Short mmCIF file of N, CA and C and ligand atoms in Angstrom, two decimals:
data_model
loop_
_atom_site.label_atom_id
_atom_site.label_comp_id
_atom_site.label_asym_id
_atom_site.label_seq_id
_atom_site.Cartn_x
_atom_site.Cartn_y
_atom_site.Cartn_z
N MET A 1 -10.55 -89.08 -138.94
CA MET A 1 -9.78 -90.27 -138.51
C MET A 1 -10.73 -91.33 -137.93
N ILE A 2 -10.49 -92.59 -138.26
CA ILE A 2 -11.30 -93.69 -137.71
C ILE A 2 -11.08 -93.76 -136.20
N ARG A 3 -12.20 -93.90 -135.46
CA ARG A 3 -12.11 -93.97 -133.99
C ARG A 3 -12.50 -95.38 -133.52
N LEU A 4 -11.56 -96.05 -132.87
CA LEU A 4 -11.83 -97.41 -132.36
C LEU A 4 -11.86 -97.41 -130.84
N LEU A 5 -12.75 -98.22 -130.30
CA LEU A 5 -12.80 -98.41 -128.85
C LEU A 5 -12.48 -99.87 -128.54
N VAL A 6 -11.48 -100.09 -127.69
CA VAL A 6 -11.14 -101.44 -127.24
C VAL A 6 -11.74 -101.63 -125.86
N ILE A 7 -12.53 -102.69 -125.70
CA ILE A 7 -13.17 -102.98 -124.42
C ILE A 7 -12.68 -104.34 -123.92
N ASN A 8 -12.13 -104.34 -122.71
CA ASN A 8 -11.62 -105.58 -122.11
C ASN A 8 -12.38 -105.90 -120.83
N GLY A 9 -12.71 -107.16 -120.66
CA GLY A 9 -13.53 -107.59 -119.54
C GLY A 9 -12.74 -108.04 -118.33
N PRO A 10 -13.44 -108.76 -117.43
CA PRO A 10 -12.91 -109.05 -116.11
C PRO A 10 -11.62 -109.87 -116.10
N ASN A 11 -10.74 -109.45 -115.19
CA ASN A 11 -9.48 -110.13 -114.88
C ASN A 11 -8.38 -109.92 -115.92
N LEU A 12 -8.72 -109.30 -117.04
CA LEU A 12 -7.66 -109.04 -118.02
C LEU A 12 -6.64 -108.05 -117.45
N ASN A 13 -7.05 -107.24 -116.47
CA ASN A 13 -6.11 -106.32 -115.81
C ASN A 13 -5.05 -107.10 -115.00
N LEU A 14 -5.28 -108.40 -114.79
CA LEU A 14 -4.31 -109.21 -114.03
C LEU A 14 -3.39 -110.03 -114.93
N LEU A 15 -3.43 -109.76 -116.21
CA LEU A 15 -2.59 -110.53 -117.15
C LEU A 15 -1.13 -110.55 -116.68
N GLY A 16 -0.49 -111.67 -116.91
CA GLY A 16 0.92 -111.80 -116.56
C GLY A 16 1.13 -112.37 -115.17
N LEU A 17 0.08 -112.33 -114.33
CA LEU A 17 0.24 -112.81 -112.95
C LEU A 17 0.22 -114.32 -112.84
N ARG A 18 -0.67 -114.95 -113.61
CA ARG A 18 -0.81 -116.41 -113.57
C ARG A 18 -1.15 -116.95 -114.96
N GLU A 19 -1.09 -118.27 -115.07
CA GLU A 19 -1.45 -118.98 -116.32
C GLU A 19 -0.74 -118.40 -117.55
N PRO A 20 0.59 -118.18 -117.46
CA PRO A 20 1.31 -117.64 -118.63
C PRO A 20 1.25 -118.57 -119.83
N GLU A 21 1.06 -119.89 -119.57
CA GLU A 21 0.99 -120.85 -120.68
C GLU A 21 -0.27 -120.64 -121.51
N ILE A 22 -1.28 -120.01 -120.90
CA ILE A 22 -2.53 -119.75 -121.64
C ILE A 22 -2.57 -118.31 -122.15
N TYR A 23 -2.19 -117.35 -121.27
CA TYR A 23 -2.40 -115.94 -121.62
C TYR A 23 -1.11 -115.16 -121.88
N GLY A 24 0.04 -115.82 -121.75
CA GLY A 24 1.32 -115.15 -122.00
C GLY A 24 1.90 -114.53 -120.73
N ARG A 25 3.11 -113.98 -120.87
CA ARG A 25 3.83 -113.45 -119.70
C ARG A 25 3.68 -111.95 -119.54
N GLU A 26 3.21 -111.30 -120.60
CA GLU A 26 3.17 -109.84 -120.56
C GLU A 26 1.95 -109.34 -119.77
N ASP A 27 2.12 -108.17 -119.13
CA ASP A 27 1.02 -107.68 -118.29
C ASP A 27 0.09 -106.74 -119.07
N TYR A 28 -0.94 -106.26 -118.35
CA TYR A 28 -1.98 -105.46 -119.01
C TYR A 28 -1.42 -104.12 -119.51
N ALA A 29 -0.48 -103.54 -118.75
CA ALA A 29 0.13 -102.27 -119.18
C ALA A 29 0.84 -102.47 -120.52
N ALA A 30 1.49 -103.63 -120.69
CA ALA A 30 2.18 -103.91 -121.96
C ALA A 30 1.17 -103.99 -123.10
N LEU A 31 0.00 -104.57 -122.81
CA LEU A 31 -1.04 -104.64 -123.86
C LEU A 31 -1.50 -103.24 -124.25
N THR A 32 -1.78 -102.39 -123.26
CA THR A 32 -2.30 -101.05 -123.61
C THR A 32 -1.23 -100.24 -124.36
N GLU A 33 0.04 -100.42 -123.99
CA GLU A 33 1.12 -99.72 -124.73
C GLU A 33 1.16 -100.19 -126.18
N LYS A 34 1.07 -101.50 -126.36
CA LYS A 34 1.11 -102.04 -127.74
C LYS A 34 -0.07 -101.53 -128.54
N LEU A 35 -1.24 -101.49 -127.91
CA LEU A 35 -2.44 -101.02 -128.62
C LEU A 35 -2.24 -99.60 -129.14
N GLN A 36 -1.66 -98.74 -128.29
CA GLN A 36 -1.44 -97.34 -128.71
C GLN A 36 -0.42 -97.27 -129.85
N CYS A 37 0.63 -98.10 -129.78
CA CYS A 37 1.64 -98.14 -130.86
C CYS A 37 1.00 -98.56 -132.18
N TRP A 38 0.21 -99.64 -132.11
CA TRP A 38 -0.42 -100.15 -133.34
C TRP A 38 -1.39 -99.13 -133.91
N ALA A 39 -2.12 -98.42 -133.02
CA ALA A 39 -3.07 -97.40 -133.49
C ALA A 39 -2.30 -96.29 -134.21
N GLU A 40 -1.16 -95.89 -133.65
CA GLU A 40 -0.35 -94.83 -134.31
C GLU A 40 0.12 -95.30 -135.67
N GLU A 41 0.63 -96.54 -135.73
CA GLU A 41 1.11 -97.10 -137.01
C GLU A 41 0.00 -97.10 -138.06
N GLU A 42 -1.19 -97.43 -137.63
CA GLU A 42 -2.33 -97.53 -138.57
C GLU A 42 -3.05 -96.20 -138.75
N ALA A 43 -2.60 -95.18 -138.01
CA ALA A 43 -3.22 -93.84 -138.08
C ALA A 43 -4.72 -93.88 -137.79
N VAL A 44 -5.05 -94.60 -136.70
CA VAL A 44 -6.44 -94.59 -136.22
C VAL A 44 -6.43 -94.07 -134.78
N GLY A 45 -7.54 -93.47 -134.38
CA GLY A 45 -7.70 -93.07 -132.98
C GLY A 45 -8.14 -94.29 -132.18
N LEU A 46 -7.62 -94.47 -130.98
CA LEU A 46 -7.96 -95.67 -130.21
C LEU A 46 -8.03 -95.35 -128.72
N LYS A 47 -9.13 -95.76 -128.09
CA LYS A 47 -9.27 -95.65 -126.64
C LYS A 47 -9.44 -97.05 -126.07
N VAL A 48 -8.96 -97.24 -124.85
CA VAL A 48 -9.05 -98.56 -124.21
C VAL A 48 -9.83 -98.44 -122.90
N PHE A 49 -10.75 -99.37 -122.70
CA PHE A 49 -11.54 -99.40 -121.47
C PHE A 49 -11.50 -100.83 -120.93
N GLN A 50 -11.27 -100.95 -119.62
CA GLN A 50 -11.32 -102.28 -118.98
C GLN A 50 -12.19 -102.20 -117.74
N SER A 51 -13.01 -103.21 -117.54
CA SER A 51 -13.79 -103.27 -116.29
C SER A 51 -14.02 -104.72 -115.91
N ASN A 52 -14.17 -104.92 -114.60
CA ASN A 52 -14.52 -106.24 -114.08
C ASN A 52 -16.04 -106.39 -113.92
N HIS A 53 -16.79 -105.35 -114.32
CA HIS A 53 -18.23 -105.31 -114.05
C HIS A 53 -19.04 -105.35 -115.34
N GLU A 54 -19.97 -106.28 -115.41
CA GLU A 54 -20.76 -106.46 -116.62
C GLU A 54 -21.50 -105.18 -117.02
N GLY A 55 -22.16 -104.52 -116.03
CA GLY A 55 -22.92 -103.30 -116.33
C GLY A 55 -22.04 -102.19 -116.85
N ALA A 56 -20.82 -102.10 -116.32
CA ALA A 56 -19.88 -101.06 -116.79
C ALA A 56 -19.48 -101.33 -118.24
N LEU A 57 -19.37 -102.60 -118.59
CA LEU A 57 -19.04 -102.95 -119.99
C LEU A 57 -20.22 -102.59 -120.91
N VAL A 58 -21.44 -102.85 -120.43
CA VAL A 58 -22.63 -102.47 -121.20
C VAL A 58 -22.68 -100.95 -121.35
N ASP A 59 -22.41 -100.21 -120.27
CA ASP A 59 -22.40 -98.74 -120.33
C ASP A 59 -21.38 -98.25 -121.36
N ALA A 60 -20.20 -98.86 -121.37
CA ALA A 60 -19.15 -98.43 -122.31
C ALA A 60 -19.58 -98.69 -123.76
N ILE A 61 -20.24 -99.82 -123.99
CA ILE A 61 -20.72 -100.11 -125.35
C ILE A 61 -21.78 -99.07 -125.74
N GLN A 62 -22.70 -98.80 -124.83
CA GLN A 62 -23.75 -97.80 -125.13
C GLN A 62 -23.14 -96.43 -125.42
N ALA A 63 -22.13 -96.04 -124.61
CA ALA A 63 -21.52 -94.71 -124.75
C ALA A 63 -20.73 -94.58 -126.04
N SER A 64 -20.40 -95.72 -126.66
CA SER A 64 -19.61 -95.67 -127.90
C SER A 64 -20.46 -95.17 -129.07
N TYR A 65 -21.78 -95.23 -128.91
CA TYR A 65 -22.67 -94.82 -130.00
C TYR A 65 -22.48 -93.33 -130.29
N GLY A 66 -22.05 -92.99 -131.49
CA GLY A 66 -21.79 -91.59 -131.84
C GLY A 66 -20.39 -91.13 -131.48
N ASN A 67 -19.66 -91.93 -130.71
CA ASN A 67 -18.31 -91.54 -130.28
C ASN A 67 -17.21 -92.45 -130.82
N ALA A 68 -17.59 -93.56 -131.42
CA ALA A 68 -16.61 -94.48 -132.01
C ALA A 68 -17.17 -95.00 -133.33
N ASP A 69 -16.26 -95.45 -134.19
CA ASP A 69 -16.68 -96.01 -135.48
C ASP A 69 -16.67 -97.54 -135.45
N GLY A 70 -15.95 -98.11 -134.49
CA GLY A 70 -15.88 -99.56 -134.40
C GLY A 70 -15.41 -99.97 -133.01
N ILE A 71 -15.74 -101.21 -132.65
CA ILE A 71 -15.43 -101.73 -131.32
C ILE A 71 -14.59 -103.00 -131.46
N ILE A 72 -13.56 -103.09 -130.63
CA ILE A 72 -12.79 -104.34 -130.48
C ILE A 72 -13.07 -104.79 -129.05
N ILE A 73 -13.58 -106.00 -128.90
CA ILE A 73 -14.01 -106.41 -127.55
C ILE A 73 -13.50 -107.79 -127.18
N ASN A 74 -12.90 -107.86 -125.98
CA ASN A 74 -12.60 -109.14 -125.35
C ASN A 74 -13.40 -109.15 -124.04
N PRO A 75 -14.60 -109.72 -124.06
CA PRO A 75 -15.43 -109.67 -122.85
C PRO A 75 -14.97 -110.63 -121.75
N ALA A 76 -13.86 -111.34 -121.99
CA ALA A 76 -13.30 -112.31 -121.03
C ALA A 76 -14.40 -113.30 -120.63
N ALA A 77 -14.56 -113.59 -119.34
CA ALA A 77 -15.53 -114.63 -118.94
C ALA A 77 -16.96 -114.28 -119.33
N TYR A 78 -17.28 -112.97 -119.45
CA TYR A 78 -18.64 -112.58 -119.84
C TYR A 78 -18.96 -112.97 -121.29
N THR A 79 -17.91 -113.30 -122.06
CA THR A 79 -18.12 -113.82 -123.42
C THR A 79 -19.16 -114.94 -123.40
N HIS A 80 -19.00 -115.81 -122.39
CA HIS A 80 -19.72 -117.08 -122.37
C HIS A 80 -21.03 -117.02 -121.60
N THR A 81 -21.34 -115.84 -121.05
CA THR A 81 -22.55 -115.75 -120.19
C THR A 81 -23.45 -114.57 -120.51
N SER A 82 -22.90 -113.51 -121.12
CA SER A 82 -23.61 -112.23 -121.10
C SER A 82 -24.46 -111.94 -122.33
N ILE A 83 -25.76 -112.11 -122.15
CA ILE A 83 -26.69 -111.70 -123.20
C ILE A 83 -26.82 -110.17 -123.16
N ALA A 84 -26.56 -109.56 -121.99
CA ALA A 84 -26.61 -108.09 -121.89
C ALA A 84 -25.55 -107.45 -122.80
N ILE A 85 -24.36 -108.03 -122.84
CA ILE A 85 -23.31 -107.49 -123.72
C ILE A 85 -23.68 -107.74 -125.18
N LEU A 86 -24.20 -108.92 -125.48
CA LEU A 86 -24.67 -109.20 -126.85
C LEU A 86 -25.72 -108.17 -127.27
N ASP A 87 -26.71 -107.92 -126.41
CA ASP A 87 -27.78 -106.99 -126.75
C ASP A 87 -27.25 -105.57 -126.93
N ALA A 88 -26.29 -105.16 -126.08
CA ALA A 88 -25.72 -103.80 -126.19
C ALA A 88 -24.99 -103.66 -127.53
N LEU A 89 -24.23 -104.69 -127.92
CA LEU A 89 -23.51 -104.63 -129.20
C LEU A 89 -24.51 -104.54 -130.36
N LYS A 90 -25.59 -105.31 -130.24
CA LYS A 90 -26.62 -105.25 -131.30
C LYS A 90 -27.29 -103.89 -131.32
N ALA A 91 -27.52 -103.31 -130.13
CA ALA A 91 -28.24 -102.03 -130.03
C ALA A 91 -27.45 -100.90 -130.68
N VAL A 92 -26.14 -100.83 -130.41
CA VAL A 92 -25.36 -99.72 -130.99
C VAL A 92 -25.06 -99.97 -132.46
N ALA A 93 -25.05 -101.25 -132.83
CA ALA A 93 -24.90 -101.66 -134.25
C ALA A 93 -23.63 -101.09 -134.90
N LEU A 94 -22.57 -100.93 -134.12
CA LEU A 94 -21.27 -100.56 -134.72
C LEU A 94 -20.56 -101.85 -135.11
N PRO A 95 -19.73 -101.81 -136.16
CA PRO A 95 -18.96 -103.02 -136.46
C PRO A 95 -18.07 -103.37 -135.26
N ALA A 96 -18.18 -104.62 -134.82
CA ALA A 96 -17.42 -105.05 -133.64
C ALA A 96 -16.61 -106.29 -133.99
N VAL A 97 -15.40 -106.36 -133.45
CA VAL A 97 -14.53 -107.53 -133.64
C VAL A 97 -14.23 -108.11 -132.26
N GLU A 98 -14.42 -109.42 -132.16
CA GLU A 98 -14.17 -110.13 -130.90
C GLU A 98 -12.72 -110.63 -130.89
N VAL A 99 -12.05 -110.43 -129.76
CA VAL A 99 -10.67 -110.93 -129.62
C VAL A 99 -10.58 -111.79 -128.36
N HIS A 100 -9.87 -112.92 -128.49
CA HIS A 100 -9.52 -113.72 -127.32
C HIS A 100 -8.04 -114.08 -127.41
N LEU A 101 -7.36 -113.95 -126.30
CA LEU A 101 -5.93 -114.30 -126.28
C LEU A 101 -5.75 -115.78 -126.56
N SER A 102 -6.60 -116.60 -125.93
CA SER A 102 -6.50 -118.05 -126.08
C SER A 102 -7.48 -118.51 -127.16
N ASP A 103 -7.28 -119.75 -127.61
CA ASP A 103 -8.19 -120.31 -128.62
C ASP A 103 -9.35 -120.97 -127.89
N ILE A 104 -10.42 -120.19 -127.67
CA ILE A 104 -11.54 -120.68 -126.85
C ILE A 104 -12.21 -121.91 -127.47
N SER A 105 -12.03 -122.12 -128.77
CA SER A 105 -12.65 -123.29 -129.42
C SER A 105 -11.96 -124.60 -129.02
N LYS A 106 -10.76 -124.48 -128.42
CA LYS A 106 -10.01 -125.70 -128.07
C LYS A 106 -9.92 -125.87 -126.55
N ARG A 107 -10.72 -125.09 -125.80
CA ARG A 107 -10.65 -125.17 -124.34
C ARG A 107 -11.90 -125.88 -123.77
N GLU A 108 -12.22 -125.60 -122.51
CA GLU A 108 -13.35 -126.30 -121.88
C GLU A 108 -14.65 -126.03 -122.66
N PRO A 109 -15.59 -126.99 -122.62
CA PRO A 109 -16.84 -126.81 -123.35
C PRO A 109 -17.55 -125.50 -123.00
N PHE A 110 -17.48 -125.07 -121.72
CA PHE A 110 -18.21 -123.84 -121.34
C PHE A 110 -17.63 -122.59 -122.00
N ARG A 111 -16.40 -122.68 -122.52
CA ARG A 111 -15.81 -121.52 -123.21
C ARG A 111 -16.13 -121.53 -124.70
N GLN A 112 -16.82 -122.55 -125.17
CA GLN A 112 -17.00 -122.69 -126.61
C GLN A 112 -18.23 -122.00 -127.15
N ILE A 113 -19.02 -121.42 -126.23
CA ILE A 113 -20.11 -120.56 -126.72
C ILE A 113 -19.70 -119.11 -126.48
N SER A 114 -19.86 -118.29 -127.50
CA SER A 114 -19.60 -116.86 -127.35
C SER A 114 -20.86 -116.09 -127.74
N TYR A 115 -21.50 -115.51 -126.72
CA TYR A 115 -22.68 -114.67 -127.01
C TYR A 115 -22.24 -113.39 -127.72
N ALA A 116 -21.21 -112.73 -127.20
CA ALA A 116 -20.74 -111.47 -127.81
C ALA A 116 -20.40 -111.69 -129.28
N GLY A 117 -19.79 -112.84 -129.57
CA GLY A 117 -19.36 -113.13 -130.93
C GLY A 117 -20.51 -113.13 -131.94
N MET A 118 -21.72 -113.37 -131.42
CA MET A 118 -22.89 -113.40 -132.32
C MET A 118 -23.21 -112.02 -132.89
N ALA A 119 -22.65 -110.96 -132.26
CA ALA A 119 -22.89 -109.60 -132.76
C ALA A 119 -21.64 -109.02 -133.41
N CYS A 120 -20.63 -109.88 -133.66
CA CYS A 120 -19.36 -109.39 -134.19
C CYS A 120 -19.18 -109.80 -135.65
N VAL A 121 -18.48 -108.95 -136.40
CA VAL A 121 -18.25 -109.25 -137.82
C VAL A 121 -17.05 -110.19 -138.00
N LYS A 122 -16.25 -110.36 -136.94
CA LYS A 122 -15.03 -111.17 -137.07
C LYS A 122 -14.53 -111.55 -135.67
N THR A 123 -13.86 -112.70 -135.57
CA THR A 123 -13.24 -113.12 -134.30
C THR A 123 -11.78 -113.47 -134.55
N PHE A 124 -10.90 -113.01 -133.67
CA PHE A 124 -9.50 -113.46 -133.65
C PHE A 124 -9.27 -114.11 -132.30
N ALA A 125 -8.92 -115.39 -132.29
CA ALA A 125 -8.72 -116.11 -131.03
C ALA A 125 -7.46 -116.96 -131.13
N GLY A 126 -6.71 -117.00 -130.03
CA GLY A 126 -5.54 -117.87 -129.97
C GLY A 126 -4.28 -117.23 -130.50
N LEU A 127 -4.30 -115.93 -130.74
CA LEU A 127 -3.12 -115.23 -131.28
C LEU A 127 -2.42 -114.38 -130.22
N GLY A 128 -2.86 -114.48 -128.96
CA GLY A 128 -2.28 -113.62 -127.92
C GLY A 128 -2.57 -112.15 -128.21
N PHE A 129 -1.63 -111.28 -127.79
CA PHE A 129 -1.83 -109.83 -128.01
C PHE A 129 -1.98 -109.51 -129.50
N GLU A 130 -1.34 -110.32 -130.35
CA GLU A 130 -1.37 -110.06 -131.79
C GLU A 130 -2.80 -110.06 -132.34
N GLY A 131 -3.72 -110.74 -131.65
CA GLY A 131 -5.12 -110.75 -132.08
C GLY A 131 -5.71 -109.34 -132.11
N TYR A 132 -5.28 -108.49 -131.15
CA TYR A 132 -5.77 -107.10 -131.13
C TYR A 132 -5.21 -106.32 -132.33
N HIS A 133 -3.95 -106.62 -132.66
CA HIS A 133 -3.32 -105.98 -133.83
C HIS A 133 -4.10 -106.33 -135.09
N GLU A 134 -4.40 -107.62 -135.23
CA GLU A 134 -5.18 -108.08 -136.40
C GLU A 134 -6.54 -107.39 -136.41
N ALA A 135 -7.14 -107.24 -135.23
CA ALA A 135 -8.48 -106.64 -135.14
C ALA A 135 -8.44 -105.18 -135.59
N ILE A 136 -7.39 -104.44 -135.18
CA ILE A 136 -7.25 -103.03 -135.60
C ILE A 136 -7.16 -102.97 -137.12
N ARG A 137 -6.29 -103.82 -137.69
CA ARG A 137 -6.10 -103.80 -139.15
C ARG A 137 -7.40 -104.17 -139.87
N PHE A 138 -8.07 -105.21 -139.33
CA PHE A 138 -9.31 -105.67 -139.97
C PHE A 138 -10.37 -104.57 -139.95
N LEU A 139 -10.56 -103.94 -138.77
CA LEU A 139 -11.63 -102.92 -138.65
C LEU A 139 -11.33 -101.70 -139.50
N LYS A 140 -10.03 -101.32 -139.57
CA LYS A 140 -9.66 -100.18 -140.40
C LYS A 140 -10.05 -100.46 -141.86
N ALA A 141 -9.68 -101.64 -142.36
CA ALA A 141 -10.01 -101.99 -143.75
C ALA A 141 -11.52 -102.09 -143.94
N TYR A 142 -12.19 -102.70 -142.96
CA TYR A 142 -13.65 -102.88 -143.03
C TYR A 142 -14.35 -101.53 -143.10
N LEU A 143 -13.93 -100.58 -142.23
CA LEU A 143 -14.59 -99.27 -142.18
C LEU A 143 -14.25 -98.45 -143.43
N ASN A 144 -13.01 -98.54 -143.91
CA ASN A 144 -12.65 -97.81 -145.13
C ASN A 144 -13.46 -98.32 -146.31
N GLU A 145 -13.62 -99.63 -146.38
CA GLU A 145 -14.40 -100.23 -147.47
C GLU A 145 -15.87 -99.81 -147.39
N LYS A 146 -16.39 -99.77 -146.15
CA LYS A 146 -17.80 -99.38 -145.95
C LYS A 146 -18.02 -97.92 -146.37
N ASN A 147 -17.03 -97.06 -146.03
CA ASN A 147 -17.17 -95.62 -146.32
C ASN A 147 -16.93 -95.31 -147.80
N ASP A 148 -16.07 -96.12 -148.46
CA ASP A 148 -15.74 -95.85 -149.87
C ASP A 148 -15.54 -97.19 -150.58
N PRO A 149 -16.66 -97.82 -151.01
CA PRO A 149 -16.58 -99.17 -151.60
C PRO A 149 -15.68 -99.25 -152.83
N GLN A 150 -15.40 -98.11 -153.49
CA GLN A 150 -14.56 -98.12 -154.71
C GLN A 150 -13.07 -98.08 -154.36
N ALA A 151 -12.74 -97.77 -153.11
CA ALA A 151 -11.35 -97.45 -152.73
C ALA A 151 -10.34 -98.52 -153.14
N GLY A 152 -10.65 -99.79 -152.94
CA GLY A 152 -9.69 -100.85 -153.20
C GLY A 152 -9.55 -101.21 -154.67
N LEU A 153 -10.37 -100.64 -155.55
CA LEU A 153 -10.37 -101.06 -156.98
C LEU A 153 -9.24 -100.40 -157.77
O1 CA2 B 1 -8.68 -115.95 -124.08
C1 CA2 B 1 -9.23 -114.92 -123.70
O2 CA2 B 1 -8.87 -113.78 -124.06
C2 CA2 B 1 -10.36 -114.99 -122.67
O3 CA2 B 1 -11.34 -114.01 -123.03
C3 CA2 B 1 -9.72 -114.68 -121.32
C4 CA2 B 1 -10.66 -114.83 -120.13
C5 CA2 B 1 -11.40 -116.16 -120.18
O4 CA2 B 1 -12.39 -116.21 -119.18
C6 CA2 B 1 -12.06 -116.41 -121.54
O5 CA2 B 1 -12.68 -117.68 -121.52
C7 CA2 B 1 -11.05 -116.34 -122.66
C8 CA2 B 1 -9.86 -114.69 -118.82
C9 CA2 B 1 -9.13 -113.35 -118.73
C10 CA2 B 1 -8.11 -113.18 -117.65
O6 CA2 B 1 -7.74 -114.37 -116.97
C11 CA2 B 1 -6.63 -114.37 -116.15
C12 CA2 B 1 -6.36 -115.59 -115.53
C13 CA2 B 1 -5.28 -115.71 -114.69
C14 CA2 B 1 -4.46 -114.61 -114.45
C15 CA2 B 1 -4.74 -113.41 -115.06
C16 CA2 B 1 -5.83 -113.29 -115.91
#
């Protein structure tokens, strides 16, 4: 079974508390429940990790090597600052998909650079929680194609 790791960065655990016009009304528990439902529907294994600490996010990316087949990552504010997360994603070299609840390309200039995105095969931004759903589907198809290039023919 395909094993996916979802990594969420700082303050995403506070979803639903403020700025619902940007991040929606649903809380973090609702997101993790949806992730598990979508993983079951797609018949993939899925673990979720959230931290407010950059080093802990780097540790989780490193630990995924040999334990996951693909990474879905929303590094939150570290998206725009962390070369350490970019380097960790490059080091483990697993296919990674970047997700953002909001459309970072249409927000403040400082949100328009994504270091993590430079190590990702795909980005979904501005779709709310549905972006994670798209990421699961995308990675499943991507990994199946990589493992058996003839499968879709
Ligand atoms: O749109 C996204 O998913 C972001 O990664 C969310 C981050 C932000 O720093 C990125 O630029 C874009 C913020 C995550 C959580 O922010 C909250 C703000 C208020 C209340 C609760 C969470």
